[in-house]
Short mmCIF file of C-alpha atoms in Angstrom, two decimals:
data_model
loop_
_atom_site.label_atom_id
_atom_site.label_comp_id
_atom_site.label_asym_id
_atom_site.label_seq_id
_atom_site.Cartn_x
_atom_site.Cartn_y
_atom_site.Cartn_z
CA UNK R 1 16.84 -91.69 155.96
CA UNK R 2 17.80 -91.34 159.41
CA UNK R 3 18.90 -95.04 159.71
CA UNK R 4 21.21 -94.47 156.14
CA UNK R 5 22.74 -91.44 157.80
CA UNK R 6 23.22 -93.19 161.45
CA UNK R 7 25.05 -96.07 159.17
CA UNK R 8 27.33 -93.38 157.35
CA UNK R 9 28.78 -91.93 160.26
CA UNK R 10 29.46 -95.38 161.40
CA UNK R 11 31.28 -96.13 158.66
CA UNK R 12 32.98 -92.72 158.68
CA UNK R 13 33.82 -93.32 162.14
CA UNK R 14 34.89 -97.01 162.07
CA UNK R 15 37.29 -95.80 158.74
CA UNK R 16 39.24 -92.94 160.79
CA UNK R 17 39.42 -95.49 163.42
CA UNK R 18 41.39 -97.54 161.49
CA UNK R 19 43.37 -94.85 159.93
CA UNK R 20 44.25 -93.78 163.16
CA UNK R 21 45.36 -97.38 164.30
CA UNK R 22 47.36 -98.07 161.32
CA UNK R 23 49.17 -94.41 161.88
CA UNK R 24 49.95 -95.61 165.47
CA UNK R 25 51.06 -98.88 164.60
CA UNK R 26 53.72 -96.81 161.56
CA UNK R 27 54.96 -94.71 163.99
CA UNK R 28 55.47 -96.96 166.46
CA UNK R 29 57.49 -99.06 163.85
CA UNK R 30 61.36 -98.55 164.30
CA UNK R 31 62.59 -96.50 161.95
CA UNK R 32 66.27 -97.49 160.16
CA UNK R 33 69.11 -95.96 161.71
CA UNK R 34 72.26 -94.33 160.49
CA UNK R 35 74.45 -97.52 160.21
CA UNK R 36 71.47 -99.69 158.68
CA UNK R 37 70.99 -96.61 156.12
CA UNK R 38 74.94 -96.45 155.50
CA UNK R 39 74.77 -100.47 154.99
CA UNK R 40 72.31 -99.69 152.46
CA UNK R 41 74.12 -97.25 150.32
CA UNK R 42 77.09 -99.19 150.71
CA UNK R 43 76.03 -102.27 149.00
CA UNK R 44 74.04 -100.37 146.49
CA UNK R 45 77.44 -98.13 145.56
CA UNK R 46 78.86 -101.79 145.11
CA UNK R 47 76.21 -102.97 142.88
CA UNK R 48 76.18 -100.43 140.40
CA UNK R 49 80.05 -100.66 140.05
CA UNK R 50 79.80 -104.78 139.29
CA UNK R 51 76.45 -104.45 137.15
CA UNK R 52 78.53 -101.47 135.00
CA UNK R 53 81.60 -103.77 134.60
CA UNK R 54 79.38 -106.90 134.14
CA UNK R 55 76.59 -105.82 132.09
CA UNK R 56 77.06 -101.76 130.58
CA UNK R 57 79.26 -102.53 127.64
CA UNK R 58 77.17 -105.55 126.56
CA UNK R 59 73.38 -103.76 127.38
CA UNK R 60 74.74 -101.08 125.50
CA UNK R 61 75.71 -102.50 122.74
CA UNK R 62 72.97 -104.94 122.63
CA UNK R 63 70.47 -101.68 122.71
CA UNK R 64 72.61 -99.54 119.59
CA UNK R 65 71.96 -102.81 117.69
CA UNK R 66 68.32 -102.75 118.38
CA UNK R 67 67.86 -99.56 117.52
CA UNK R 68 69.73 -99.56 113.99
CA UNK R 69 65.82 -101.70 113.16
CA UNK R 70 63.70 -98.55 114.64
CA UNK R 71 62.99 -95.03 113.69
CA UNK R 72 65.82 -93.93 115.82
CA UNK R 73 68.36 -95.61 113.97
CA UNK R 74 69.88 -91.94 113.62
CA UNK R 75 71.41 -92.54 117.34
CA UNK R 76 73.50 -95.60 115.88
CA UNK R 77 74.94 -94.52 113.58
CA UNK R 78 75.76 -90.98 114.99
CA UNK R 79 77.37 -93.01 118.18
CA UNK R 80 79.15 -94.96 115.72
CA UNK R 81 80.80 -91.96 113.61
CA UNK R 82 81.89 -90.80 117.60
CA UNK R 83 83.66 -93.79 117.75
CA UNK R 84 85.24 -94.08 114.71
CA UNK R 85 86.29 -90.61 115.06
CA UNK R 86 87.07 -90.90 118.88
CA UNK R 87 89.10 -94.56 118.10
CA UNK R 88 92.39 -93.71 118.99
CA UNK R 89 91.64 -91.41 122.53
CA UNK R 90 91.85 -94.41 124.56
CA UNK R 91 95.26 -95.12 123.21
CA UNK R 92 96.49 -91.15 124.15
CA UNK R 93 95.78 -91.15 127.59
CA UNK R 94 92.18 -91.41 127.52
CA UNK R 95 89.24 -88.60 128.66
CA UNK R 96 89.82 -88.47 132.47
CA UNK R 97 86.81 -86.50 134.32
CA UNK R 98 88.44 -85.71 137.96
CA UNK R 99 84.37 -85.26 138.97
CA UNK R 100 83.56 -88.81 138.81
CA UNK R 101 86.91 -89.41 140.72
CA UNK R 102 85.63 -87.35 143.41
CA UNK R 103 81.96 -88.84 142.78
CA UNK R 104 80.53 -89.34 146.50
CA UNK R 105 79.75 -93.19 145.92
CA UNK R 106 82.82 -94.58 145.74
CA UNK R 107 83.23 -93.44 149.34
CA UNK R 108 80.54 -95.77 150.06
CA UNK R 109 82.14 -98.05 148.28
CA UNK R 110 85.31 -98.33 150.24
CA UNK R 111 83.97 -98.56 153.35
CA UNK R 112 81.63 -101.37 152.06
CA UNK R 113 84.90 -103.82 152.71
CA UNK R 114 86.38 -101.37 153.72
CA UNK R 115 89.29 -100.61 151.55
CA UNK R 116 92.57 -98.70 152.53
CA UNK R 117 95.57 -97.52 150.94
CA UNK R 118 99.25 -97.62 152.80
CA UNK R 119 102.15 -95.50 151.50
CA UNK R 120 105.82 -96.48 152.39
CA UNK R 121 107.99 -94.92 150.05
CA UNK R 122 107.56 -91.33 148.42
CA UNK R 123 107.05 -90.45 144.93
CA UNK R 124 108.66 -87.93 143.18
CA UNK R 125 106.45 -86.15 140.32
CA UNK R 126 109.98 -85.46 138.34
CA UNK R 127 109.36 -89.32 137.42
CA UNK R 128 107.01 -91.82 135.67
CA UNK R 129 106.21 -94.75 136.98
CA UNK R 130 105.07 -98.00 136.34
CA UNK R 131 103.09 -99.97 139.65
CA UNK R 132 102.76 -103.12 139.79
CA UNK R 133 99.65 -104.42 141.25
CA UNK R 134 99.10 -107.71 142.67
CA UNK R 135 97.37 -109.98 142.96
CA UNK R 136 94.01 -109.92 140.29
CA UNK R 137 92.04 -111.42 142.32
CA UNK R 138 88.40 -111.80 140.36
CA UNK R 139 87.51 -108.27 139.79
CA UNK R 140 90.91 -106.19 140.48
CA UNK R 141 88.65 -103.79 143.49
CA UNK R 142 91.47 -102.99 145.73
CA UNK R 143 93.39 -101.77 142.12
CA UNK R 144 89.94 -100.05 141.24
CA UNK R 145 89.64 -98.42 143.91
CA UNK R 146 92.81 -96.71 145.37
CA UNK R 147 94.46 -95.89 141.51
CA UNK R 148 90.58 -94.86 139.94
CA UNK R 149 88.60 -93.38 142.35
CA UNK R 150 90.22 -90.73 145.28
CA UNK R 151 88.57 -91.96 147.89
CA UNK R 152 91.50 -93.53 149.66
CA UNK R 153 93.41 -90.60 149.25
CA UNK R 154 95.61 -91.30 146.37
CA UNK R 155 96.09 -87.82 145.76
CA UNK R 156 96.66 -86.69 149.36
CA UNK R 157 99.64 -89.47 150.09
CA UNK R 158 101.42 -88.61 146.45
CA UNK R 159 101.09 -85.06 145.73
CA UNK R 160 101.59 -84.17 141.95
CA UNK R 161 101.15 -88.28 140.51
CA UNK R 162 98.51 -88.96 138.39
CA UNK R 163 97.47 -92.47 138.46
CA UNK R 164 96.12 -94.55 135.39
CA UNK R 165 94.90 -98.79 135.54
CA UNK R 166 95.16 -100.85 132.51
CA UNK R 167 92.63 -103.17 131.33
CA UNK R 168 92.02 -105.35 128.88
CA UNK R 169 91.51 -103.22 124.82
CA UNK R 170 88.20 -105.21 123.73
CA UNK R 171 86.71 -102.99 126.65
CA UNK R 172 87.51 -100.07 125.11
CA UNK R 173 85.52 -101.09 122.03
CA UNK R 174 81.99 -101.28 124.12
CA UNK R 175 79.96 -98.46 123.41
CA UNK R 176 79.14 -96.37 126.46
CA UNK R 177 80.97 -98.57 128.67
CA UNK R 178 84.85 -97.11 126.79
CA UNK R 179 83.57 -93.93 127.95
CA UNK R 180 82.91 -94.98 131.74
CA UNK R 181 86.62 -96.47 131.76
CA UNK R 182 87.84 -93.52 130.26
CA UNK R 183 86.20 -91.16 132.39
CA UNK R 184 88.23 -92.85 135.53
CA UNK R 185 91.36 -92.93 134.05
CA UNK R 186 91.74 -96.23 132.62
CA UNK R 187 93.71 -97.31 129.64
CA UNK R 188 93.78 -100.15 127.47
CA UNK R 189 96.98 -102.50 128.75
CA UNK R 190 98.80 -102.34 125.23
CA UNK R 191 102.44 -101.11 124.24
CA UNK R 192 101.04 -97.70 122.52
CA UNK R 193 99.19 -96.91 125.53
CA UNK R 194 101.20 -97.21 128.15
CA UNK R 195 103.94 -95.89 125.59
CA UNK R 196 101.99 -92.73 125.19
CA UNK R 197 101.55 -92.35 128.85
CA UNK R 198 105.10 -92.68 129.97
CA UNK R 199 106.79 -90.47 127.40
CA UNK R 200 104.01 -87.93 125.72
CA UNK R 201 102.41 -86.92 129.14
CA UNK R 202 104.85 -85.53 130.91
CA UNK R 203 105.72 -86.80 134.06
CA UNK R 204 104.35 -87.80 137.37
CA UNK R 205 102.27 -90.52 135.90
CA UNK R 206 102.21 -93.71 137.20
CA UNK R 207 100.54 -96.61 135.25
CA UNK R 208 99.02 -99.33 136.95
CA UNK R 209 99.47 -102.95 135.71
CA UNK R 210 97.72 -106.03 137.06
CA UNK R 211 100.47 -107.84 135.88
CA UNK R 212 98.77 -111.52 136.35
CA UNK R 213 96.01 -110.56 134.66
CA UNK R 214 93.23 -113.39 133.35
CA UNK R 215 95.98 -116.59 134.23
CA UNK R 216 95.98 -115.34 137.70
CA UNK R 217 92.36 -114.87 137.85
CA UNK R 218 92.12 -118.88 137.53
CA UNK R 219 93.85 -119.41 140.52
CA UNK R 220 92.16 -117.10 142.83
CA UNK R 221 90.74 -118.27 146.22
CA UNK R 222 91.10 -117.70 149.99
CA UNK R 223 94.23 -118.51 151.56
CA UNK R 224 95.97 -118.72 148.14
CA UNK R 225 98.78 -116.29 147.50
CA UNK R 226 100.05 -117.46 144.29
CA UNK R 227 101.17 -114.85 141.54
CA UNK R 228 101.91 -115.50 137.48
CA UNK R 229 105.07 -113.38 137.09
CA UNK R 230 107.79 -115.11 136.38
CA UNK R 231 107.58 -115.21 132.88
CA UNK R 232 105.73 -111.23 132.57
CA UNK R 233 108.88 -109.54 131.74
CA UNK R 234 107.17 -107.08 129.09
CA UNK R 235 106.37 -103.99 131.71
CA UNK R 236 110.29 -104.41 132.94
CA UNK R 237 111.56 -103.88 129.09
CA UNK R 238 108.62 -100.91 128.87
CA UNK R 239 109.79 -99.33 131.83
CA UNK R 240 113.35 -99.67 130.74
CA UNK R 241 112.61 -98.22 127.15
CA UNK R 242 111.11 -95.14 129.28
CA UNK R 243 112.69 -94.66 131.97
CA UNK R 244 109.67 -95.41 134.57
CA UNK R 245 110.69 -97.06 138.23
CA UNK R 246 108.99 -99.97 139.12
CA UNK R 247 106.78 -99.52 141.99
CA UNK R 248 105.26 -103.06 143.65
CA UNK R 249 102.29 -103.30 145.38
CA UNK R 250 99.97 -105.95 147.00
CA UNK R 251 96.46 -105.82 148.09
CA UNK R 252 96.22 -107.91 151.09
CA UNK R 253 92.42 -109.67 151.24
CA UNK R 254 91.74 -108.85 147.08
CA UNK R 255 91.32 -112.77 147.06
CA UNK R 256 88.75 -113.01 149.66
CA UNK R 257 86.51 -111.17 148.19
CA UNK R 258 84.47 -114.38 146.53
CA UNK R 259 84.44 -118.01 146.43
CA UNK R 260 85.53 -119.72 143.01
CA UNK R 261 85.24 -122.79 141.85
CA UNK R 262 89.15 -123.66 140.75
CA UNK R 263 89.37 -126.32 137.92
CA UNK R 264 92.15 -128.66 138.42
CA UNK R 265 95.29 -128.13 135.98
CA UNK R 266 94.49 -130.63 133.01
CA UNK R 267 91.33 -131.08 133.77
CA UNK R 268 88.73 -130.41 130.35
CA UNK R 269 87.29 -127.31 132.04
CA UNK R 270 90.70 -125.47 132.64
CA UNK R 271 91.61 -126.76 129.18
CA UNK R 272 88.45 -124.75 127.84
CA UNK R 273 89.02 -121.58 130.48
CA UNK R 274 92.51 -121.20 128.98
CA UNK R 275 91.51 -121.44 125.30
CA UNK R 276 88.68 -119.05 126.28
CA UNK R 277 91.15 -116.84 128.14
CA UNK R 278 93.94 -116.86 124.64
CA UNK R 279 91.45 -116.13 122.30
CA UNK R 280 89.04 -113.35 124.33
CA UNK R 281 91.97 -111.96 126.66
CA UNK R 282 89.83 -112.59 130.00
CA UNK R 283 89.01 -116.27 131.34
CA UNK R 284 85.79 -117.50 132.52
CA UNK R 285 86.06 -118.16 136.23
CA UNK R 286 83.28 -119.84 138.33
CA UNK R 287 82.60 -118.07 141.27
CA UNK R 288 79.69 -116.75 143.16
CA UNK R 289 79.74 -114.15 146.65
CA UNK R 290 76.84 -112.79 148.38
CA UNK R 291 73.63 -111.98 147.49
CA UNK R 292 71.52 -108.55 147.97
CA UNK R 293 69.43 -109.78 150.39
CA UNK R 294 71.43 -111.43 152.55
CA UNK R 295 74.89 -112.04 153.93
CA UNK R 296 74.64 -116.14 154.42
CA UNK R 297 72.67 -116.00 150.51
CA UNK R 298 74.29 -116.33 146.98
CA UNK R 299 75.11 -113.72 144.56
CA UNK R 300 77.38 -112.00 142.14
CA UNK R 301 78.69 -109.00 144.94
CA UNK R 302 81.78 -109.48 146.86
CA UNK R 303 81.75 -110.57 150.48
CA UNK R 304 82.66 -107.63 152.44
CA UNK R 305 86.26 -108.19 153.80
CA UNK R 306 89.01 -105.68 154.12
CA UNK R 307 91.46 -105.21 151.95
CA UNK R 308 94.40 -103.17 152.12
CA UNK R 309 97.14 -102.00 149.27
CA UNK R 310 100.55 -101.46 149.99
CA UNK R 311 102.55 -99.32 147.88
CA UNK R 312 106.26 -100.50 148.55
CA UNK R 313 109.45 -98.93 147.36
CA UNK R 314 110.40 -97.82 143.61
CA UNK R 315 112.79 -99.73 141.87
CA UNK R 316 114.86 -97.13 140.26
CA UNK R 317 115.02 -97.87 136.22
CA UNK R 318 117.61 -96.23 133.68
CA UNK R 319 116.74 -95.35 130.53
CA UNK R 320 117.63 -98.33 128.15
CA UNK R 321 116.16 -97.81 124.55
CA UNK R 322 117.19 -100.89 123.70
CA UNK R 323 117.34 -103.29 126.72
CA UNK R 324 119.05 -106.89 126.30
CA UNK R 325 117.38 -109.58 127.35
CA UNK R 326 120.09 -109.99 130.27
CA UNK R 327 119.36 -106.12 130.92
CA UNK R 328 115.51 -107.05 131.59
CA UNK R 329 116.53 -110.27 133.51
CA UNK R 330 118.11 -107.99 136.12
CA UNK R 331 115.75 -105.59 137.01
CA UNK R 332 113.13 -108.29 136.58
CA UNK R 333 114.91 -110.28 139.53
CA UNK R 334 115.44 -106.64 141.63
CA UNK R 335 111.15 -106.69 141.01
CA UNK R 336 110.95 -109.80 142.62
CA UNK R 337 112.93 -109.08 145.23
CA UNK R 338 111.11 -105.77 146.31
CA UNK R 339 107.66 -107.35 145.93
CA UNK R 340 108.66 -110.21 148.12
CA UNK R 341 110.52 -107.71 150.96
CA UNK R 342 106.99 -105.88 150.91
CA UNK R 343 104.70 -109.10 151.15
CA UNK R 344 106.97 -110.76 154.32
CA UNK R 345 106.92 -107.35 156.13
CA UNK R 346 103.16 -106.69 156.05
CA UNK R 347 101.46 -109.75 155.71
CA UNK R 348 101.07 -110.19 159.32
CA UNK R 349 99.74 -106.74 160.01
CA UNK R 350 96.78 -107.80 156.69
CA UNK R 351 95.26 -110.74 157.59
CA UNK R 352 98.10 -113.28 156.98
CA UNK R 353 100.38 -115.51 159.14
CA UNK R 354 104.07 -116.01 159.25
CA UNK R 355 104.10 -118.51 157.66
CA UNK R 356 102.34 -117.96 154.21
CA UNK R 357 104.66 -117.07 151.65
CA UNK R 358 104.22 -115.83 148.22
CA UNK R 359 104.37 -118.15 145.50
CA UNK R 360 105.49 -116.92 142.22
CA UNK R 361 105.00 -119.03 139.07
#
């Protein structure tokens, strides 16, 4: 009995030993500090934000067709009398929720590159306006950012504008995910919408366009500052039919933010990324940036590099019901011209040389 007892206590003795070690060894362990925990929430603030534009609307919808085969096929069909009754909200200037504006993570998020907004020219709330952003780049984030969340101070450096981004319709037919945009401020990118907003909201609203949209996307890579514009005349005639000044702005390092594969012009792939892109309304680009784990590994998040969105000067735009085509050439060309003073005067101070220029095609 003795000699069972004598080995218990060993045992007991040899356990809070180890206990005791292994406590030692965690708190001699160093413990993360501040800037490894602000990394952290960083690139976790950026990975929800590409997982809910990559994968919400089609998880959701993927899950309400699921369910129509289970017992809670009640949920389906009650989601889908919401959107059948809630169809046409998108088009009237959407269900904005200044909260999730304000939501903490998207501070996180725009120091994760970091991103920063630059004001040059004031704008008066006794107007509507129509910005212009450029360039797409893969996943707009410098747009996203400074015209959907406040966390660049949007709201600070124009007192009394509301800003809005467009985006492509089909999004706003996702369940769940038409709710998210919605919730931000975003519109779909059609005449009615942007209609609505520029003369049925009163004023100081200013409507963000990426005006190269999924053609420009193609083309996007480091070093490359090419823009499809020429031919987008459509927001000019809107903004004459309304009244709205044209406001350009460029976000200086938007292309850096991943590495894409770019198909040669007549090539069979960019044959099938443009048929993609006419019949969809987005194209399928080929990229990749870095992974969670690491920096130097592969992923879908962006690379961290700064970016920084200029706002330049407003073109100012008389009301023109009916603009002629000679009409929309002109302030098309006075467009042009204020985007291209804008890109030559900061482009050194963002990243860029002398001499890069800004090709428009």
């Amino acid at each position: 009995m003795k000699t069972i007892i004598a080995a218990c206590s060993q045992n007991l003795s040899g356990h809070r030993a180890s206990v005791q070690t292994a406590l030692h060894t965690l708190l001699r362990a160093p413990w993360p500090s501040q800037r490894d925990v602000r990394s952290w929430l960083q690139l976790l603030a950026v990975l929800q934000w590409v997982l809910s534009f990559l994968l919400l609307g089609i998880v959701s919808l993927l899950l309400l067709i699921y369910l129509v085969f289970t017992s809670f096929w009640p949920i389906s069909a009650l989601y889908l009398a919401w959107i059948i009754f809630d169809w046409d909200t998108p088009e009237k200037g959407g269900r904005r929720l200044p909260c999730l504006r304000r939501w903490s993570v998207w501070k996180h998020f725009r120091d994760y590159f970091p991103v920063k907004l630059v004001k040059t020219h004031d704008l008066s709330p006794s107007h509507n306006y129509i910005i212009g952003s450029h360039p797409h780049g893969i996943l707009c984030v410098g747009a996203f950012c400074n015209f959907i969340t406040g966390s660049t101070g949007f709201g600070e450096m124009f007192p009394g504008i509301r800003p809005f981004l467009t985006t492509l319709a089909g999004n706003f037919r996702l369940p769940l995910f038409r709710e998210y945009l919605m919730s931000g401020g975003l519109c779909p990118v059609t005449r009615r919408a942007i209609g609505y907003l520029l003369s049925k909201n009163g004023t100081g609203n200013a409507v963000a366009i990426v005006i190269g949209g999924a053609a420009e996307s193609l083309s996007c890579r480091p070093g490359v500052t090419t823009l499809i514009l020429k031919n987008r005349k459509g927001f000019v005639r809107m903004a004459l039919q309304h009244g709205a000044h044209l406001v350009p702005s460029f976000s200086f390092g938007e292309n850096d933010l991943f590495r894409q594969v770019v198909f040669e012009e007549g090539s069979w792939m960019r044959s099938i990324q443009q048929r993609f892109q006419k019949m969809m309304g987005f194209a399928p680009c080929v990229f990749y940036g870095r992974g969670l784990t690491s920096v130097r590994s592969r992923g879908f998040l962006p690379y961290a590099r700064p970016i920084t969105t200029v706002v330049g000067e407003p073109v100012m735009v008389p009301k023109i019901e009916n603009p002629s085509c000679e009409e929309v050439d002109t302030y098309h060309e006075m467009y042009i011209s204020s985007l291209l003073k804008l890109f030559n005067e900061n482009k050194t101070k963002y990243g860029l040389s002398e001499t890069d220029e800004l090709h428009i095609l």
